[in-house]
CSV table of N, CA and C in Angstrom, one decimal:
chain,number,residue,atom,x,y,z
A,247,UNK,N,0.8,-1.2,0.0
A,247,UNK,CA,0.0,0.0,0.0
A,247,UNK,C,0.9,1.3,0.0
A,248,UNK,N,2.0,1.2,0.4
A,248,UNK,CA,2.5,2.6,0.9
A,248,UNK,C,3.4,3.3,-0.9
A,249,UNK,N,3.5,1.7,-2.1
A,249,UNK,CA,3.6,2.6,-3.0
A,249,UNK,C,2.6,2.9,-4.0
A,250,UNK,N,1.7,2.4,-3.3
A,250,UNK,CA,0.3,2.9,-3.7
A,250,UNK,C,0.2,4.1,-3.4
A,251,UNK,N,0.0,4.6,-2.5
A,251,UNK,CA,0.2,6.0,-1.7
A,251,UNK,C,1.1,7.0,-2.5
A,252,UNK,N,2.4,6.8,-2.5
A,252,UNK,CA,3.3,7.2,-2.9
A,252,UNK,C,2.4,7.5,-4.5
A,253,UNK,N,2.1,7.2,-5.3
A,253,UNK,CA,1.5,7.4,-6.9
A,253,UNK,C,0.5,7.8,-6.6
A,254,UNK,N,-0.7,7.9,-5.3
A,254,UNK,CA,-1.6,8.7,-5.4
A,254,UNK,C,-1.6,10.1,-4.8
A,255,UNK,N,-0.3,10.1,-4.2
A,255,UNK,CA,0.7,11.6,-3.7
A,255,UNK,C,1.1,12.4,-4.6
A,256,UNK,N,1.1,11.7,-6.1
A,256,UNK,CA,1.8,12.4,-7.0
A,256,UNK,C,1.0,12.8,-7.8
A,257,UNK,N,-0.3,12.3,-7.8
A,257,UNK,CA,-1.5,12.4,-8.6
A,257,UNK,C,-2.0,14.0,-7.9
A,258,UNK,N,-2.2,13.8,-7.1
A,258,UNK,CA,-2.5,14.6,-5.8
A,258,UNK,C,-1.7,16.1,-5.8
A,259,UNK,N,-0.4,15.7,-5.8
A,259,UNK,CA,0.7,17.1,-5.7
A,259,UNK,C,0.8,17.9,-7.0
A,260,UNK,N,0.7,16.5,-8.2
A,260,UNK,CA,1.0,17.4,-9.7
A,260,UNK,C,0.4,18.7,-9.7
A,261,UNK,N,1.4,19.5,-10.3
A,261,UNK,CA,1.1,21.2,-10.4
A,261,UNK,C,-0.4,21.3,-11.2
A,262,UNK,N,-1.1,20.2,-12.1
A,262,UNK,CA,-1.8,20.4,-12.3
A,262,UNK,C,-3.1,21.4,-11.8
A,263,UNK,N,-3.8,22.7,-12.2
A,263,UNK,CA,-4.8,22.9,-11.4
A,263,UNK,C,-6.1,22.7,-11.5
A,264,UNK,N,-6.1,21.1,-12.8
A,264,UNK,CA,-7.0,20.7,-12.8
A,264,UNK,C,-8.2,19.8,-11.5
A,265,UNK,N,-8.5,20.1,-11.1
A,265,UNK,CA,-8.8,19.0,-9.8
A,265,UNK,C,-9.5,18.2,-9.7
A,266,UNK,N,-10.6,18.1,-11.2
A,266,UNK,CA,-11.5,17.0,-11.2
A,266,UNK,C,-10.5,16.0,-11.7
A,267,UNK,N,-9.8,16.6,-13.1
A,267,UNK,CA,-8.4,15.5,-13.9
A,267,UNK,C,-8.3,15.1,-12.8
A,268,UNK,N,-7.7,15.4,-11.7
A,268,UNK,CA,-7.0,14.8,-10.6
A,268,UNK,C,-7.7,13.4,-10.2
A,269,UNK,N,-8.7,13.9,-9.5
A,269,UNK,CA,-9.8,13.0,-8.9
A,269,UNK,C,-10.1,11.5,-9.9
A,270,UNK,N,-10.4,12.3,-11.3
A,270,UNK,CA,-10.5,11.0,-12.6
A,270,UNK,C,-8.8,10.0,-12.3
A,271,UNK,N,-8.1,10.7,-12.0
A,271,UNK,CA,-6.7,10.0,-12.1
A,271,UNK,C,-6.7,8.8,-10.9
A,272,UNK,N,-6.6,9.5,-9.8
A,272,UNK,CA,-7.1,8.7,-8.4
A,272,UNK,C,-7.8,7.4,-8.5
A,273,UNK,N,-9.4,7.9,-9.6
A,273,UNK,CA,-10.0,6.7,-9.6
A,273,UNK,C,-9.5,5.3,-10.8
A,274,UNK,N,-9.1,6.3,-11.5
A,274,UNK,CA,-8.7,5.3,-12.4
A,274,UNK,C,-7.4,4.5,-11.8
A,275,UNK,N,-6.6,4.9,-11.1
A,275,UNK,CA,-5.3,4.3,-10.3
A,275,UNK,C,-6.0,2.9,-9.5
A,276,UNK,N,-7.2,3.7,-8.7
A,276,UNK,CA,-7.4,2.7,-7.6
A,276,UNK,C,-8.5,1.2,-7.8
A,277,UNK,N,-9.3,1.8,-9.1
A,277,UNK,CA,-9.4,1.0,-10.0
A,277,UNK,C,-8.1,-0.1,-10.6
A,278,UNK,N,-7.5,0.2,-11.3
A,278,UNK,CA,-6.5,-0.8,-11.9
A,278,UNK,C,-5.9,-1.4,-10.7
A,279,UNK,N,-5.5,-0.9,-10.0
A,279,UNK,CA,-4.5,-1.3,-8.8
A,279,UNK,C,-4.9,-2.6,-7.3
A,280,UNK,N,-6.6,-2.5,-6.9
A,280,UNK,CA,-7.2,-3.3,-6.4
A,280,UNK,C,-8.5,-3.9,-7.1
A,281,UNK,N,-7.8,-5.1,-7.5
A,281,UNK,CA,-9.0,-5.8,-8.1
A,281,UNK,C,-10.6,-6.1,-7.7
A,282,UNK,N,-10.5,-6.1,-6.5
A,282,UNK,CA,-12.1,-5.5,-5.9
A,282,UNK,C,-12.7,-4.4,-6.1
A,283,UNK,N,-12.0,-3.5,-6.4
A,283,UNK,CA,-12.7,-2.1,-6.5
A,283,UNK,C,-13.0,-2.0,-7.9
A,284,UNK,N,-14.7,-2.2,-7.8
A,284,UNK,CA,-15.4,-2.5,-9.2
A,284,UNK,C,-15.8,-1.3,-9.6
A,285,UNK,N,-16.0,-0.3,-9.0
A,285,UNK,CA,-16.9,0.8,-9.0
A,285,UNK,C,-16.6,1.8,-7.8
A,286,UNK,N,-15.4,3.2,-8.5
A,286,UNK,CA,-14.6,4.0,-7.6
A,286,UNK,C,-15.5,5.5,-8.1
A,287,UNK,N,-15.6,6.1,-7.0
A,287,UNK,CA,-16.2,7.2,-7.6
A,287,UNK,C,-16.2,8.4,-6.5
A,288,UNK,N,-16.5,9.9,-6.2
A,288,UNK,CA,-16.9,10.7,-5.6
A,288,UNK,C,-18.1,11.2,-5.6
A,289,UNK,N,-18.6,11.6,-4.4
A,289,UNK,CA,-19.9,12.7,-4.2
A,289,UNK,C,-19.0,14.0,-3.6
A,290,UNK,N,-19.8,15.1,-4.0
A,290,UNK,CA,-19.7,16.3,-3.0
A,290,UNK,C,-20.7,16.6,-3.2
A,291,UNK,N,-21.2,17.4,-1.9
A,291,UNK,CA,-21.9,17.9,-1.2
A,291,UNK,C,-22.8,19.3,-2.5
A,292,UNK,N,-23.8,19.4,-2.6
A,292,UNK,CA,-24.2,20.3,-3.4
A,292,UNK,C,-24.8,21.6,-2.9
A,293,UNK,N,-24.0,22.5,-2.9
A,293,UNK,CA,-24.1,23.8,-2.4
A,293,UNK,C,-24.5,24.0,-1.0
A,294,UNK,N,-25.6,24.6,-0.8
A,294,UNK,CA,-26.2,24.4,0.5
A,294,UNK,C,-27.2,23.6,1.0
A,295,UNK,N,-27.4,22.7,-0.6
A,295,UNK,CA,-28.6,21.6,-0.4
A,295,UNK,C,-28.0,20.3,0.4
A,296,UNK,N,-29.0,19.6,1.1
A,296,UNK,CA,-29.2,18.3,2.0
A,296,UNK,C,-28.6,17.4,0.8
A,297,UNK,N,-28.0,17.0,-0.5
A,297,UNK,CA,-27.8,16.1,-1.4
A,297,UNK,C,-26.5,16.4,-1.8
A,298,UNK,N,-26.1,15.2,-2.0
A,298,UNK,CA,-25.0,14.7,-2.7
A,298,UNK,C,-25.1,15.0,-4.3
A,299,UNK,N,-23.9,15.1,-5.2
A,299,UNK,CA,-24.1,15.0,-6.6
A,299,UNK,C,-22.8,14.5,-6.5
A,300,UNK,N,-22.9,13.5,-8.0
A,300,UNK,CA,-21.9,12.0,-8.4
A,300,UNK,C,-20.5,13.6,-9.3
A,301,UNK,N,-19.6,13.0,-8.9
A,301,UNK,CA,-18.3,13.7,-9.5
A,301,UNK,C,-17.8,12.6,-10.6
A,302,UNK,N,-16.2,13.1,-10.1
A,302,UNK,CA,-15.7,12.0,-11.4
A,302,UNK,C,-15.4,10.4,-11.1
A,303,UNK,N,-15.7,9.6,-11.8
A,303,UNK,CA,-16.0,8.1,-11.2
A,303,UNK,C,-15.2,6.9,-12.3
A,304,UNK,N,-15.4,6.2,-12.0
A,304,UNK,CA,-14.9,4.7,-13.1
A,304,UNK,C,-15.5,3.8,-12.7
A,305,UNK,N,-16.4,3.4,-13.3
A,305,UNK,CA,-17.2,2.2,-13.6
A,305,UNK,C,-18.3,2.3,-14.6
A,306,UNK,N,-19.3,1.0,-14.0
A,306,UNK,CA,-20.6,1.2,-15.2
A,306,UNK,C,-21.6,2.7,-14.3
A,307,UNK,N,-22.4,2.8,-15.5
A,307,UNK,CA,-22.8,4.1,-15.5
A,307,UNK,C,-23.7,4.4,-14.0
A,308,UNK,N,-24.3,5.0,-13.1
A,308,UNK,CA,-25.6,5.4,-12.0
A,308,UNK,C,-26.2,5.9,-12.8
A,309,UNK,N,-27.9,5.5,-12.1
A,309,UNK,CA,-28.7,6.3,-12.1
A,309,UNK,C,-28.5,7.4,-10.9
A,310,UNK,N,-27.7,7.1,-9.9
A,310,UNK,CA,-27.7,7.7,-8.9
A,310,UNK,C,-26.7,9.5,-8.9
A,311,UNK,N,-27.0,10.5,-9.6
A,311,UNK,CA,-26.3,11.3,-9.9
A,311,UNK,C,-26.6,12.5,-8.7
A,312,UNK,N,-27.5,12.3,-7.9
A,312,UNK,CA,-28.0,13.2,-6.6
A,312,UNK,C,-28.7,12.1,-5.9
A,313,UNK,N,-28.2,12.3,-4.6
A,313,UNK,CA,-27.9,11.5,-3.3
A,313,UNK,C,-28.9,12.3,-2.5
A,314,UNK,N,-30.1,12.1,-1.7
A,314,UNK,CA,-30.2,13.2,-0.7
A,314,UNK,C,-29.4,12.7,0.6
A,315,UNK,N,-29.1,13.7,1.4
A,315,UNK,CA,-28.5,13.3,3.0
A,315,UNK,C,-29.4,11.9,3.2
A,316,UNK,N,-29.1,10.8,4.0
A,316,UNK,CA,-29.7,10.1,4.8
A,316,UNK,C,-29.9,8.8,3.9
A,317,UNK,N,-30.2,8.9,2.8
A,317,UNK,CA,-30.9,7.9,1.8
A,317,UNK,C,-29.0,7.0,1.3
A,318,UNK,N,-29.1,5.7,1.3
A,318,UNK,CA,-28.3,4.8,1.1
A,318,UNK,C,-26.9,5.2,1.9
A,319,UNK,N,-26.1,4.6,1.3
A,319,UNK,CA,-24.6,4.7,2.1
A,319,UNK,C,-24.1,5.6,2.0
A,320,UNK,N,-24.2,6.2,1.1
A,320,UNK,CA,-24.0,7.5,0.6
A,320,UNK,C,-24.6,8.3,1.5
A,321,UNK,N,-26.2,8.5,1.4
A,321,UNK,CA,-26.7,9.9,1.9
A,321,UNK,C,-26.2,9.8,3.8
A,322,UNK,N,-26.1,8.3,4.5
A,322,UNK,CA,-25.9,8.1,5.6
A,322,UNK,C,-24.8,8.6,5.7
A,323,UNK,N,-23.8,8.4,5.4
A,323,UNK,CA,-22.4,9.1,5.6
A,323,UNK,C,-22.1,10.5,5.4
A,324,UNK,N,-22.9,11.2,4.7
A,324,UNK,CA,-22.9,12.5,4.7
A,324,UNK,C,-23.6,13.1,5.4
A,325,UNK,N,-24.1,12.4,6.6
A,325,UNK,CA,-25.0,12.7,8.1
A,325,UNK,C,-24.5,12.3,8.7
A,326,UNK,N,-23.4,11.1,8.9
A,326,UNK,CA,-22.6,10.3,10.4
A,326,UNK,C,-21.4,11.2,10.3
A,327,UNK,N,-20.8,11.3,9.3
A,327,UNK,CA,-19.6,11.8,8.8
A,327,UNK,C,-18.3,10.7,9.4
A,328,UNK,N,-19.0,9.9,9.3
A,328,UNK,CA,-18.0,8.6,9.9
A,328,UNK,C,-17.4,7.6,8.6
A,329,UNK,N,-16.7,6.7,7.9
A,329,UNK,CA,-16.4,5.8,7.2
A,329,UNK,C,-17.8,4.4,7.3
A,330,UNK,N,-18.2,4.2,6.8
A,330,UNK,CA,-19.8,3.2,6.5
A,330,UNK,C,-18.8,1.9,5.5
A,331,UNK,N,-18.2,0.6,6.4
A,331,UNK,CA,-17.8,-0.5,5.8
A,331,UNK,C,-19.2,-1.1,5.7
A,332,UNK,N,-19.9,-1.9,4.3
A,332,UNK,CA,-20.8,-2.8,4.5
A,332,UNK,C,-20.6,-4.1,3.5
A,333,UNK,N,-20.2,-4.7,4.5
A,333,UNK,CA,-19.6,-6.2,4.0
A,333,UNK,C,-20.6,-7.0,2.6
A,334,UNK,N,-21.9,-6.5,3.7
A,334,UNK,CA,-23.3,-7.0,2.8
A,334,UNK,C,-24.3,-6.2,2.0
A,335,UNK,N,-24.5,-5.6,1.1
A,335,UNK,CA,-25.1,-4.9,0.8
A,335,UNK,C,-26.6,-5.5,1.2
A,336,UNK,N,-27.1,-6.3,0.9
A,336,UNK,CA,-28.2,-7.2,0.6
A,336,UNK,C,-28.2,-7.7,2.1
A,337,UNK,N,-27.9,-6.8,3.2
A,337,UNK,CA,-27.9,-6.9,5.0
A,337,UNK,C,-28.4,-5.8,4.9
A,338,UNK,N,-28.4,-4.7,4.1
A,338,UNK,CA,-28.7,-3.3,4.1
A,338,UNK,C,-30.0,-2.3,4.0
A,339,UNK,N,-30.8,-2.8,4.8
A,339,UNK,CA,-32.1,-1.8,4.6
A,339,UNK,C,-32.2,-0.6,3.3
A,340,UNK,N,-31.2,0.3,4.2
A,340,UNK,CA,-31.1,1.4,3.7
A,340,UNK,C,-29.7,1.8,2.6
A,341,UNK,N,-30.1,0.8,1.7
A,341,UNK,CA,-29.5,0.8,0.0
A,341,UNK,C,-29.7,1.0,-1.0
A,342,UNK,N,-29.1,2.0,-1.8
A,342,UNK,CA,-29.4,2.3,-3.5
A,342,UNK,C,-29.0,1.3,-4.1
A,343,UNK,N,-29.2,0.3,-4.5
A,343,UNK,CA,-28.6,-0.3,-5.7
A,343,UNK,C,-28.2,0.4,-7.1
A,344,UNK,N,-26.5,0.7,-7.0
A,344,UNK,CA,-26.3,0.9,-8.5
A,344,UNK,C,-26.0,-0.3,-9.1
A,345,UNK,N,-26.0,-1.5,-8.6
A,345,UNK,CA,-25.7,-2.3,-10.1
A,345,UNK,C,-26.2,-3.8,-9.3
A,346,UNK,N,-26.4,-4.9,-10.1
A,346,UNK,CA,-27.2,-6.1,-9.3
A,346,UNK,C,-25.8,-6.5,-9.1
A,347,UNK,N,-24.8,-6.5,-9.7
A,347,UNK,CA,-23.3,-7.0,-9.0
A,347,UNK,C,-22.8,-6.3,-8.0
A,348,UNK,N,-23.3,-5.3,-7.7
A,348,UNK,CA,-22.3,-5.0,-6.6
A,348,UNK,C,-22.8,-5.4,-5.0
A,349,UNK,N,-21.9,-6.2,-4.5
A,349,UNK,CA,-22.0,-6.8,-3.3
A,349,UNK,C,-21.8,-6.5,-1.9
A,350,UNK,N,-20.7,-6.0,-1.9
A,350,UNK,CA,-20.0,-4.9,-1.0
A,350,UNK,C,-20.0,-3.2,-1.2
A,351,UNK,N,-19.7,-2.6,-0.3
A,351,UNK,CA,-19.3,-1.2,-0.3
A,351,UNK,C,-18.6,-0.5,0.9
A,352,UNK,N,-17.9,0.5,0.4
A,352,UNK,CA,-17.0,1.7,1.5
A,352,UNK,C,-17.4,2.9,0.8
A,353,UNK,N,-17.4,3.8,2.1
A,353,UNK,CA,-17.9,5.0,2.0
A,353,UNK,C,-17.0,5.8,3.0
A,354,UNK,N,-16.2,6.7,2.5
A,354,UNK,CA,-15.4,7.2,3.4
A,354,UNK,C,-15.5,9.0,3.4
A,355,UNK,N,-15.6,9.8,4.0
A,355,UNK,CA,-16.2,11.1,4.3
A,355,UNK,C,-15.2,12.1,4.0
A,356,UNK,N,-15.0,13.1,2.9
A,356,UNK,CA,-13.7,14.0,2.8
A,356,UNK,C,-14.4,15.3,3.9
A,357,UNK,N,-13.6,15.4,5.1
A,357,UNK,CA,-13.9,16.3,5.8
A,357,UNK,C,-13.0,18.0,5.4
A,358,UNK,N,-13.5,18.5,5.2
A,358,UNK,CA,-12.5,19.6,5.2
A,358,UNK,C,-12.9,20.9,6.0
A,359,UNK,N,-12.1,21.8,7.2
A,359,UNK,CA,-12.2,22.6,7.6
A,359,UNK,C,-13.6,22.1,9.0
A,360,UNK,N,-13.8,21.0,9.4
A,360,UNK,CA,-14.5,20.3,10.4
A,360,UNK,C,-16.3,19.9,9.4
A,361,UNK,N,-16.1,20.2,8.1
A,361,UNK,CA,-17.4,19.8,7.4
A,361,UNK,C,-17.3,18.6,6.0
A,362,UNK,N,-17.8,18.2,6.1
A,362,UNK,CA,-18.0,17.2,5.3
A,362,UNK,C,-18.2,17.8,3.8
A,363,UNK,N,-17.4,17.9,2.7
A,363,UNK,CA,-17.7,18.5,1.9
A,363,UNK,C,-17.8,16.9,0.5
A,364,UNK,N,-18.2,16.0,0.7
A,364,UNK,CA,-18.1,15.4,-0.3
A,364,UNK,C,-17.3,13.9,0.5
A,365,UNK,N,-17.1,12.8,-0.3
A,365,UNK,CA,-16.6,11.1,0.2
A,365,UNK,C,-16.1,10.5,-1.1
A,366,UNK,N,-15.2,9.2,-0.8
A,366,UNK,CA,-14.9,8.3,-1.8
A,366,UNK,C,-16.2,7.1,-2.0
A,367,UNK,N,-16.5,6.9,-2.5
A,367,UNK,CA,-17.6,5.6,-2.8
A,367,UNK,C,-17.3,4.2,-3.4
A,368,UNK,N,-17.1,3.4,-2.8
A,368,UNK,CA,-16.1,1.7,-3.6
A,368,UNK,C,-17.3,1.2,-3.5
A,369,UNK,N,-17.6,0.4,-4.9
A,369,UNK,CA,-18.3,-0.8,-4.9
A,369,UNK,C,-17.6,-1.9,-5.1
A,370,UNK,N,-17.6,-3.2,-4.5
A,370,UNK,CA,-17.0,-4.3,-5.0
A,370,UNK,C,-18.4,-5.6,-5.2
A,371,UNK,N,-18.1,-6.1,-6.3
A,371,UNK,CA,-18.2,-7.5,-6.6
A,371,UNK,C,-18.2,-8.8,-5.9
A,372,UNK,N,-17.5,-8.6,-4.7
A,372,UNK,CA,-17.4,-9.4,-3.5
A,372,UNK,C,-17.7,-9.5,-2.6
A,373,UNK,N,-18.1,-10.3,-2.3
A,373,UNK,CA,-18.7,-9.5,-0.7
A,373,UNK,C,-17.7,-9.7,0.3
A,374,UNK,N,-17.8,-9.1,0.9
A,374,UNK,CA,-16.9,-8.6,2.6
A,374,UNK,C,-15.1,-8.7,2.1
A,375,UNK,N,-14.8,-8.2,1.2
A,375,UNK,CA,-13.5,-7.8,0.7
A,375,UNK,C,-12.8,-6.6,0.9
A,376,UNK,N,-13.7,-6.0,2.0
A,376,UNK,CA,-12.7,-4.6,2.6
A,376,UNK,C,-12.1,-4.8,3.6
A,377,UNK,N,-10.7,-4.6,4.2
A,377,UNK,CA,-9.9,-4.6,4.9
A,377,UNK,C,-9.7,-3.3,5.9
A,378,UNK,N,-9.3,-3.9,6.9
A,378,UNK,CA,-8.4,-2.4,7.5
A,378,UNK,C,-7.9,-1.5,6.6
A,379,UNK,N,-7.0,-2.4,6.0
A,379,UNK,CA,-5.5,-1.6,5.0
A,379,UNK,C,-6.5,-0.7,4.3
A,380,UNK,N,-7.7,-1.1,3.8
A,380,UNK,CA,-8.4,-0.8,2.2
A,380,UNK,C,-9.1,1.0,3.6
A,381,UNK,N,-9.2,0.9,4.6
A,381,UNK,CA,-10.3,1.6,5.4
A,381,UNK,C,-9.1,3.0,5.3
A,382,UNK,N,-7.9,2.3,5.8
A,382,UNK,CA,-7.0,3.4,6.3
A,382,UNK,C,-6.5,4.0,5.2
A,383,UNK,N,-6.3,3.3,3.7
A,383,UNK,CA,-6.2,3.7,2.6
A,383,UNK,C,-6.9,4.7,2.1
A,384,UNK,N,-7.6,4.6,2.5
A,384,UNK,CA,-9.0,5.3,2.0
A,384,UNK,C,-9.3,7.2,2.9
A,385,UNK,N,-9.0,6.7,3.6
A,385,UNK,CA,-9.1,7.8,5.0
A,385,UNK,C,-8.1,8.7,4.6
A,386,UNK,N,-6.5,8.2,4.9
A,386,UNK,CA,-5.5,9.2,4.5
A,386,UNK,C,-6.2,10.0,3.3
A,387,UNK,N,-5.8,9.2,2.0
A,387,UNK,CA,-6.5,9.7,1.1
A,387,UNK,C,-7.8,10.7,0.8
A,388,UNK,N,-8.5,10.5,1.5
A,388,UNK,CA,-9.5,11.9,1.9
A,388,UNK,C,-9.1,12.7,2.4
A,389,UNK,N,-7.9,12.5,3.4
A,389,UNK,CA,-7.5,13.8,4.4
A,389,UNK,C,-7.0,14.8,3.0
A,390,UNK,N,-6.0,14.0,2.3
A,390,UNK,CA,-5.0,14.3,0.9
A,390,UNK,C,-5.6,15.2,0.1
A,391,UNK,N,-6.9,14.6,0.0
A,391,UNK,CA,-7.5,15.3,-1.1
A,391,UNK,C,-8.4,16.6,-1.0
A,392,UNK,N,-8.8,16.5,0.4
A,392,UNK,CA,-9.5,17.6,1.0
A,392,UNK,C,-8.7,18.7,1.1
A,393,UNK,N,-7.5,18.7,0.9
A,393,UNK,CA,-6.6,19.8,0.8
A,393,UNK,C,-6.5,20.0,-0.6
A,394,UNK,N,-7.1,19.6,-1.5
A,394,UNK,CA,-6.9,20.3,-2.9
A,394,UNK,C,-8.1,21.0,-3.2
A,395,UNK,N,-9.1,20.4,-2.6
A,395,UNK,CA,-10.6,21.3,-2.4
A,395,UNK,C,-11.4,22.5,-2.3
């Protein structure tokens, strides 16, 4: 993981001041690089509305392009402002289905300045295939990127 890190530091620092390019880079990295992650993507926060809107992503397509607060893993995490591991989707009451393959999910919260301005979104294909490593990976990397925000 740590030269994983190391290439999504560089993704991250490039003078580029594109910042969505950035974000598409990220996903497409973390994509190729862990084979579980079937479906990598961002939300941020939409102005001063209660909803989420889908950013730059890699996978198959959503219907899900606005999230409200509270509704699936998504809208829940952008009200806990906590990391949401769910081993089982299909244990999950409160789930959007974007795709009938995806099995698993992480949702991890980009806090910036003590507010939740947007999260990473992993779908996998497997069920209960997130790790610590995958949790803490994930986290840094929000801190990372909340600074380009």
């Amino acid at each position: 993981m740590n030269e994983l890190k190391k290439r999504l530091l560089s993704i991250i620092e490039s003078p580029s001041a594109d910042t969505n390019a950035k974000l598409e880079k990220i996903c497409h990295l973390l994509d190729q690089e862990i084979p579980y992650y079937n479906w990598t993507g961002f939300y941020f926060k939409n102005g001063d509305k209660d909803e989420l809107v889908l950013g730059p992503y890699v996978g198959a397509p959503t219907d899900h392009t606005v999230i409200p607060f509270g509704k699936g893993i998504c809208g829940q995490v952008a009200v806990s402002n906590e990391t949401f591991v769910v081993p089982d989707v299909h244990e999950q009451d409160n789930y959007l289905s974007c795709s009938v393959d995806t099995k698993a999910e992480i949702v991890v919260p980009i806090i910036k300045d003590g507010e939740n301005i947007g999260q990473i979104d992993i779908d996998s294909h497997q069920l209960n295939p997130f790790t610590d490593e995958d949790r803490e990976l994930l986290e840094w990397l929000c801190e990372k990127v909340a600074g380009i925000l």
